mmCIF file of C-alpha atoms and ligand atoms in Angstrom:
data_model
loop_
_atom_site.group_PDB
_atom_site.id
_atom_site.type_symbol
_atom_site.label_atom_id
_atom_site.label_comp_id
_atom_site.label_asym_id
_atom_site.label_seq_id
_atom_site.Cartn_x
_atom_site.Cartn_y
_atom_site.Cartn_z
ATOM 1 C CA MET A 91 -45.812 41.439 -5.742
ATOM 2 C CA ALA A 92 -45.127 39.774 -2.296
ATOM 3 C CA GLU A 93 -42.820 36.585 -2.415
ATOM 4 C CA THR A 94 -44.393 33.170 -1.453
ATOM 5 C CA PRO A 95 -41.829 31.774 1.387
ATOM 6 C CA SER A 96 -40.499 28.531 0.577
ATOM 7 C CA PRO A 97 -41.692 25.565 2.516
ATOM 8 C CA THR A 98 -38.410 23.767 2.572
ATOM 9 C CA PRO A 99 -36.735 25.690 5.499
ATOM 10 C CA GLY A 100 -39.584 24.944 7.730
ATOM 11 C CA LYS A 101 -39.610 21.408 6.741
ATOM 12 C CA ILE A 102 -35.812 20.870 7.366
ATOM 13 C CA GLU A 103 -36.323 22.776 10.852
ATOM 14 C CA ALA A 104 -39.238 20.364 11.679
ATOM 15 C CA ALA A 105 -37.130 17.256 10.429
ATOM 16 C CA PHE A 106 -33.940 18.686 12.751
ATOM 17 C CA ASP A 107 -36.120 19.097 15.821
ATOM 18 C CA TRP A 108 -37.672 15.504 15.413
ATOM 19 C CA LEU A 109 -34.339 13.906 15.136
ATOM 20 C CA ASP A 110 -32.900 16.466 17.959
ATOM 21 C CA GLU A 111 -35.604 15.564 20.450
ATOM 22 C CA ARG A 112 -34.775 11.979 20.188
ATOM 23 C CA LEU A 113 -30.954 11.835 19.613
ATOM 24 C CA GLY A 114 -29.929 14.982 21.535
ATOM 25 C CA ILE A 115 -27.855 16.449 19.137
ATOM 26 C CA THR A 116 -28.049 20.024 20.300
ATOM 27 C CA THR A 117 -26.803 18.877 23.565
ATOM 28 C CA ILE A 118 -23.994 16.802 22.599
ATOM 29 C CA TRP A 119 -23.011 19.945 20.285
ATOM 30 C CA ASN A 120 -22.937 22.170 23.193
ATOM 31 C CA THR A 121 -21.196 19.616 25.347
ATOM 32 C CA VAL A 122 -18.304 18.725 22.640
ATOM 33 C CA PHE A 123 -17.748 21.823 20.596
ATOM 34 C CA ALA A 124 -19.526 25.223 22.102
ATOM 35 C CA ARG A 125 -18.199 24.150 25.657
ATOM 36 C CA MET A 126 -16.351 26.934 27.702
ATOM 37 C CA VAL A 127 -12.421 26.820 27.107
ATOM 38 C CA PRO A 128 -9.877 28.835 28.702
ATOM 39 C CA GLU A 129 -7.847 31.647 26.688
ATOM 40 C CA THR A 130 -5.273 29.766 25.007
ATOM 41 C CA ASN A 131 -2.726 29.763 22.128
ATOM 42 C CA TRP A 132 -1.648 28.107 19.121
ATOM 43 C CA LEU A 133 0.306 25.317 21.001
ATOM 44 C CA TYR A 134 -3.013 24.271 22.397
ATOM 45 C CA THR A 135 -4.267 22.895 18.681
ATOM 46 C CA LEU A 136 -1.713 20.123 18.593
ATOM 47 C CA GLY A 137 -4.132 17.689 20.146
ATOM 48 C CA SER A 138 -6.691 18.552 17.644
ATOM 49 C CA ALA A 139 -3.792 18.397 14.890
ATOM 50 C CA SER A 140 -2.890 14.841 16.490
ATOM 51 C CA THR A 141 -6.903 13.859 16.107
ATOM 52 C CA ILE A 142 -6.857 14.790 12.560
ATOM 53 C CA LEU A 143 -3.759 13.212 11.728
ATOM 54 C CA ALA A 144 -5.164 9.984 13.218
ATOM 55 C CA VAL A 145 -8.180 10.276 11.044
ATOM 56 C CA LEU A 146 -6.379 10.916 7.903
ATOM 57 C CA GLN A 147 -3.894 7.955 8.550
ATOM 58 C CA LEU A 148 -6.887 5.790 9.182
ATOM 59 C CA VAL A 149 -8.683 6.752 5.968
ATOM 60 C CA THR A 150 -5.230 6.587 3.836
ATOM 61 C CA GLY A 151 -4.483 3.227 5.292
ATOM 62 C CA MET A 152 -7.813 1.764 4.628
ATOM 63 C CA LEU A 153 -7.610 3.018 0.849
ATOM 64 C CA LEU A 154 -4.033 1.315 0.728
ATOM 65 C CA THR A 155 -5.770 -1.986 1.834
ATOM 66 C CA ILE A 156 -7.520 -2.285 -1.629
ATOM 67 C CA TYR A 157 -4.405 -3.134 -3.256
ATOM 68 C CA TYR A 158 -1.912 -3.911 -0.904
ATOM 69 C CA VAL A 159 -0.981 -7.836 -0.541
ATOM 70 C CA PRO A 160 0.556 -8.856 2.678
ATOM 71 C CA SER A 161 2.554 -12.054 1.557
ATOM 72 C CA PRO A 162 6.115 -11.999 1.274
ATOM 73 C CA ASP A 163 5.734 -12.745 -2.753
ATOM 74 C CA GLN A 164 3.408 -10.046 -3.456
ATOM 75 C CA ALA A 165 4.099 -7.127 -0.911
ATOM 76 C CA TYR A 166 6.755 -5.548 -2.563
ATOM 77 C CA ASP A 167 5.232 -5.775 -6.009
ATOM 78 C CA SER A 168 1.606 -4.630 -4.756
ATOM 79 C CA ILE A 169 3.316 -1.406 -3.285
ATOM 80 C CA GLN A 170 5.210 -0.870 -7.020
ATOM 81 C CA PHE A 171 1.340 -1.177 -8.416
ATOM 82 C CA ILE A 172 -0.108 1.249 -6.007
ATOM 83 C CA MET A 173 2.633 3.705 -6.907
ATOM 84 C CA ASN A 174 2.556 3.322 -10.482
ATOM 85 C CA ASP A 175 -0.609 1.836 -11.853
ATOM 86 C CA VAL A 176 -3.464 2.892 -9.143
ATOM 87 C CA ALA A 177 -5.044 5.961 -10.051
ATOM 88 C CA PHE A 178 -3.655 8.624 -7.225
ATOM 89 C CA GLY A 179 -2.031 5.710 -5.573
ATOM 90 C CA TRP A 180 1.241 7.416 -5.322
ATOM 91 C CA LEU A 181 -0.721 10.562 -3.655
ATOM 92 C CA ILE A 182 -2.509 8.041 -0.977
ATOM 93 C CA ARG A 183 0.644 6.258 -0.045
ATOM 94 C CA GLY A 184 2.454 9.357 -0.042
ATOM 95 C CA ILE A 185 0.000 10.796 2.679
ATOM 96 C CA HIS A 186 0.168 7.684 4.553
ATOM 97 C CA HIS A 187 3.867 7.686 4.449
ATOM 98 C CA TRP A 188 4.346 11.433 5.459
ATOM 99 C CA GLY A 189 1.525 11.472 7.733
ATOM 100 C CA ALA A 190 2.930 8.804 9.877
ATOM 101 C CA THR A 191 6.118 10.902 10.358
ATOM 102 C CA LEU A 192 4.329 14.010 11.116
ATOM 103 C CA MET A 193 1.902 12.403 13.500
ATOM 104 C CA VAL A 194 4.707 11.154 15.862
ATOM 105 C CA LEU A 195 6.438 14.559 15.625
ATOM 106 C CA VAL A 196 3.149 16.299 16.324
ATOM 107 C CA VAL A 197 1.956 13.827 18.996
ATOM 108 C CA PHE A 198 5.352 14.291 20.518
ATOM 109 C CA LEU A 199 5.080 18.413 20.600
ATOM 110 C CA HIS A 200 1.557 17.719 21.964
ATOM 111 C CA MET A 201 2.949 15.719 24.821
ATOM 112 C CA LEU A 202 5.987 18.356 25.422
ATOM 113 C CA ARG A 203 3.231 21.240 25.808
ATOM 114 C CA THR A 204 1.046 19.420 28.143
ATOM 115 C CA PHE A 205 4.372 18.549 30.130
ATOM 116 C CA PHE A 206 5.350 21.970 30.515
ATOM 117 C CA VAL A 207 2.295 23.466 31.491
ATOM 118 C CA GLY A 208 2.024 20.830 34.089
ATOM 119 C CA ALA A 209 -1.324 19.417 32.701
ATOM 120 C CA TYR A 210 -0.321 15.669 33.982
ATOM 121 C CA LYS A 211 -0.862 16.904 37.617
ATOM 122 C CA TYR A 212 -4.539 16.502 39.558
ATOM 123 C CA PRO A 213 -7.158 16.231 38.069
ATOM 124 C CA ARG A 214 -5.809 15.170 34.613
ATOM 125 C CA GLU A 215 -3.482 12.146 35.446
ATOM 126 C CA LEU A 216 -5.798 9.852 33.783
ATOM 127 C CA THR A 217 -5.755 12.309 30.627
ATOM 128 C CA TRP A 218 -2.070 12.149 30.750
ATOM 129 C CA LEU A 219 -2.004 8.443 31.085
ATOM 130 C CA THR A 220 -4.291 7.641 28.562
ATOM 131 C CA GLY A 221 -1.914 10.201 26.210
ATOM 132 C CA VAL A 222 1.226 7.692 26.990
ATOM 133 C CA ALA A 223 -0.903 4.757 26.031
ATOM 134 C CA LEU A 224 -1.398 6.602 22.873
ATOM 135 C CA LEU A 225 2.149 7.708 22.044
ATOM 136 C CA ALA A 226 3.199 3.814 22.738
ATOM 137 C CA ILE A 227 0.375 2.867 20.096
ATOM 138 C CA VAL A 228 1.831 5.742 17.855
ATOM 139 C CA MET A 229 5.239 4.313 17.921
ATOM 140 C CA VAL A 230 3.957 0.380 17.395
ATOM 141 C CA LEU A 231 2.041 1.620 14.459
ATOM 142 C CA GLY A 232 5.140 3.465 12.791
ATOM 143 C CA PHE A 233 7.428 0.425 13.685
ATOM 144 C CA SER A 234 5.005 -2.347 12.249
ATOM 145 C CA GLY A 235 4.166 -0.213 9.281
ATOM 146 C CA TYR A 236 7.809 0.126 8.316
ATOM 147 C CA LEU A 237 7.942 -3.421 7.740
ATOM 148 C CA LEU A 238 5.092 -3.834 5.078
ATOM 149 C CA PRO A 239 6.678 -2.561 2.066
ATOM 150 C CA TRP A 240 9.098 -5.597 2.376
ATOM 151 C CA ASN A 241 12.339 -3.992 0.693
ATOM 152 C CA GLN A 242 15.500 -3.859 2.133
ATOM 153 C CA ARG A 243 15.145 -0.900 4.252
ATOM 154 C CA ALA A 244 12.139 -2.550 5.966
ATOM 155 C CA TYR A 245 13.566 -6.017 6.437
ATOM 156 C CA TRP A 246 16.884 -4.353 8.088
ATOM 157 C CA ALA A 247 14.993 -2.004 10.282
ATOM 158 C CA THR A 248 12.832 -4.966 11.789
ATOM 159 C CA SER A 249 15.804 -7.000 12.036
ATOM 160 C CA VAL A 250 17.596 -4.294 13.936
ATOM 161 C CA GLY A 251 14.389 -3.474 15.880
ATOM 162 C CA THR A 252 13.335 -6.943 16.921
ATOM 163 C CA SER A 253 17.214 -7.738 17.778
ATOM 164 C CA ILE A 254 16.960 -4.999 20.280
ATOM 165 C CA MET A 255 13.919 -6.443 21.843
ATOM 166 C CA GLY A 256 16.025 -9.845 21.856
ATOM 167 C CA ALA A 257 18.570 -8.112 24.141
ATOM 168 C CA VAL A 258 15.933 -7.371 26.998
ATOM 169 C CA PRO A 259 17.291 -9.405 29.930
ATOM 170 C CA VAL A 260 15.547 -12.587 30.605
ATOM 171 C CA VAL A 261 12.652 -12.294 28.594
ATOM 172 C CA GLY A 262 14.428 -11.042 25.610
ATOM 173 C CA PRO A 263 14.390 -14.377 23.482
ATOM 174 C CA LEU A 264 10.662 -14.815 24.063
ATOM 175 C CA LEU A 265 9.959 -11.372 22.975
ATOM 176 C CA LEU A 266 12.194 -11.716 19.935
ATOM 177 C CA ARG A 267 10.290 -14.888 18.700
ATOM 178 C CA ILE A 268 6.847 -13.415 19.448
ATOM 179 C CA ALA A 269 7.582 -10.419 17.170
ATOM 180 C CA ARG A 270 9.472 -12.338 14.255
ATOM 181 C CA GLY A 271 6.750 -15.504 14.754
ATOM 182 C CA GLY A 272 10.023 -17.511 14.950
ATOM 183 C CA THR A 273 13.721 -16.912 15.198
ATOM 184 C CA GLU A 274 14.014 -15.347 11.279
ATOM 185 C CA ILE A 275 12.020 -12.787 9.671
ATOM 186 C CA GLY A 276 9.661 -14.312 7.343
ATOM 187 C CA THR A 277 5.939 -14.991 6.196
ATOM 188 C CA LEU A 278 4.852 -14.800 9.927
ATOM 189 C CA THR A 279 6.626 -11.607 10.673
ATOM 190 C CA LEU A 280 4.972 -9.806 8.057
ATOM 191 C CA ALA A 281 1.545 -11.603 8.812
ATOM 192 C CA ARG A 282 1.874 -10.324 12.534
ATOM 193 C CA PHE A 283 3.028 -6.881 11.702
ATOM 194 C CA TYR A 284 0.220 -6.418 9.221
ATOM 195 C CA GLY A 285 -2.167 -7.855 11.737
ATOM 196 C CA LEU A 286 -0.971 -5.094 14.389
ATOM 197 C CA HIS A 287 -0.739 -2.158 12.083
ATOM 198 C CA VAL A 288 -4.196 -2.708 10.449
ATOM 199 C CA TRP A 289 -6.379 -4.237 13.314
ATOM 200 C CA TRP A 290 -5.031 -4.365 16.992
ATOM 201 C CA MET A 291 -3.414 -0.830 17.194
ATOM 202 C CA PRO A 292 -6.019 1.152 15.025
ATOM 203 C CA LEU A 293 -8.631 -0.262 17.310
ATOM 204 C CA ALA A 294 -6.731 0.371 20.422
ATOM 205 C CA LEU A 295 -5.680 4.006 18.964
ATOM 206 C CA LEU A 296 -9.604 4.962 18.342
ATOM 207 C CA SER A 297 -10.644 3.369 21.724
ATOM 208 C CA ILE A 298 -8.257 5.313 23.651
ATOM 209 C CA ILE A 299 -8.453 8.331 21.935
ATOM 210 C CA GLY A 300 -12.324 8.194 22.861
ATOM 211 C CA VAL A 301 -11.466 8.140 26.303
ATOM 212 C CA HIS A 302 -8.777 10.692 26.045
ATOM 213 C CA LEU A 303 -11.146 12.956 24.712
ATOM 214 C CA TYR A 304 -13.674 12.126 26.811
ATOM 215 C CA LEU A 305 -11.607 13.407 29.715
ATOM 216 C CA VAL A 306 -10.500 16.307 27.744
ATOM 217 C CA ILE A 307 -13.927 17.473 27.624
ATOM 218 C CA LYS A 308 -15.329 16.253 31.142
ATOM 219 C CA ILE A 309 -12.406 17.823 33.201
ATOM 220 C CA GLY A 310 -11.600 20.709 30.726
ATOM 221 C CA ILE A 311 -7.923 21.848 29.934
ATOM 222 C CA THR A 312 -5.387 23.906 31.732
ATOM 223 C CA SER A 313 -4.929 27.653 30.915
ATOM 224 C CA PRO A 314 -1.561 28.580 29.812
ATOM 225 C CA PRO A 315 0.628 29.876 32.764
ATOM 226 C CA GLU A 316 0.765 33.424 33.597
ATOM 227 C CA ARG A 317 3.779 35.873 34.418
ATOM 228 C CA ASP A 318 3.445 37.206 37.829
ATOM 229 C CA GLU A 319 3.927 40.985 37.638
HETATM 230 C C1 LIG B 106 -2.852 10.102 19.080
HETATM 231 C C2 LIG B 106 -2.184 10.991 19.995
HETATM 232 C C3 LIG B 106 -3.270 12.116 20.802
HETATM 233 C C4 LIG B 106 -4.345 12.638 20.380
HETATM 234 C C5 LIG B 106 -5.301 12.390 19.102
HETATM 235 C C6 LIG B 106 -4.629 13.528 21.650
HETATM 236 C C7 LIG B 106 -5.775 14.526 21.721
HETATM 237 C C8 LIG B 106 -5.781 15.545 22.387
HETATM 238 C C9 LIG B 106 -7.003 16.873 22.422
HETATM 239 C C10 LIG B 106 -7.780 16.951 21.164
HETATM 240 C C11 LIG B 106 -6.690 17.246 23.515
HETATM 241 C C12 LIG B 106 -7.232 18.599 23.828
HETATM 242 C C13 LIG B 106 -6.461 19.789 22.929
HETATM 243 C C14 LIG B 106 -5.149 20.065 23.495
HETATM 244 O O1 LIG B 106 -4.833 20.383 24.624
HETATM 245 O O2 LIG B 106 -4.193 19.931 22.446
HETATM 246 C C15 LIG B 106 -5.492 16.635 24.456
HETATM 247 C C16 LIG B 106 -5.134 17.183 25.673
HETATM 248 C C17 LIG B 106 -4.397 16.663 26.600
HETATM 249 N N1 LIG B 106 -3.253 15.591 26.111
HETATM 250 FE FE1 LIG B 106 -3.719 14.465 24.033
HETATM 251 N N2 LIG B 106 -3.715 13.481 22.468
HETATM 252 C C18 LIG B 106 -2.807 12.416 22.306
HETATM 253 C C19 LIG B 106 -1.785 12.227 22.804
HETATM 254 C C20 LIG B 106 -1.134 12.540 24.061
HETATM 255 C C21 LIG B 106 0.166 12.291 24.796
HETATM 256 C C22 LIG B 106 1.487 11.319 24.081
HETATM 257 C C23 LIG B 106 0.198 12.780 25.947
HETATM 258 C C24 LIG B 106 0.968 12.976 27.216
HETATM 259 C C25 LIG B 106 1.862 11.605 27.488
HETATM 260 C C26 LIG B 106 -1.149 13.584 26.167
HETATM 261 C C27 LIG B 106 -1.924 14.288 27.164
HETATM 262 C C28 LIG B 106 -2.727 15.223 27.251
HETATM 263 C C29 LIG B 106 -2.891 15.952 28.362
HETATM 264 C C30 LIG B 106 -2.584 16.118 29.514
HETATM 265 C C31 LIG B 106 -4.223 16.927 27.640
HETATM 266 C C32 LIG B 106 -4.777 17.896 28.639
HETATM 267 C C33 LIG B 106 -4.059 19.361 28.400
HETATM 268 C C34 LIG B 106 -4.310 20.282 29.276
HETATM 269 O O3 LIG B 106 -5.575 20.131 30.217
HETATM 270 O O4 LIG B 106 -4.108 21.424 29.137
HETATM 271 N N3 LIG B 106 -1.910 13.283 24.871
HETATM 272 N N4 LIG B 106 -5.074 15.445 23.987
#
């Protein structure tokens, strides 16, 4: 007996074509994912690894905000609650904690790779400069996040870090007051670091990653240098 063809694939294709005509999905797919790239090696995956880590940090960070309370009275206890009482809280915090360290490492290695193949030269100067901004943002994210658990280590690390800012000639004392929200580390410091960590820096990170990836797609990437035989 002949099989009756299922009507579903046709309908799905028609629905896809309808959307594709309006949204240009095939063009976007071909430009972003099916574009021509030179033959590369594993070191060229570090940029994508940085992108994946950025997404992982954003998602786990958003989950942590469900229970974390950015006030000196409750920050420490809210972290203890996440670790001991919230279902999989220890896992989410663990991923966010180790993901941060891994991200600094991977972004740095990606920078070294691009440096050693001379990818900062014409025409990729802006890809490099947006990369420098990304490295700075990742550092500020790490530094601001370190204070949030509000334990002894967080307090003293921030105390030392902000004192170093204070040692900058001429503008140092002003920088220190801006960072701490006064002369001492307290409620305002935690509020400012939390704001930086969950709003200013993630927004900057996402926007600049967008520009960085646009440039990577528009200009293309370098090919690994070859040995002259
Ligand atoms: C959050 C941080 C970063 C993300 C998500 C990111 C992402 C990427 C991706 C996906 C690529 C293409 C694939 C690859 O070459 O690995 C790339 C290329 C590039 N990145 Fe980054 N990047 C980051 C940080 C940096 C930093 C810190 C620098 C340098 C200071 C940098 C400079 C470059 C350059 C010059 C290229 C072009 C490479 C080439 O043409 O061979 N990036 N980036």
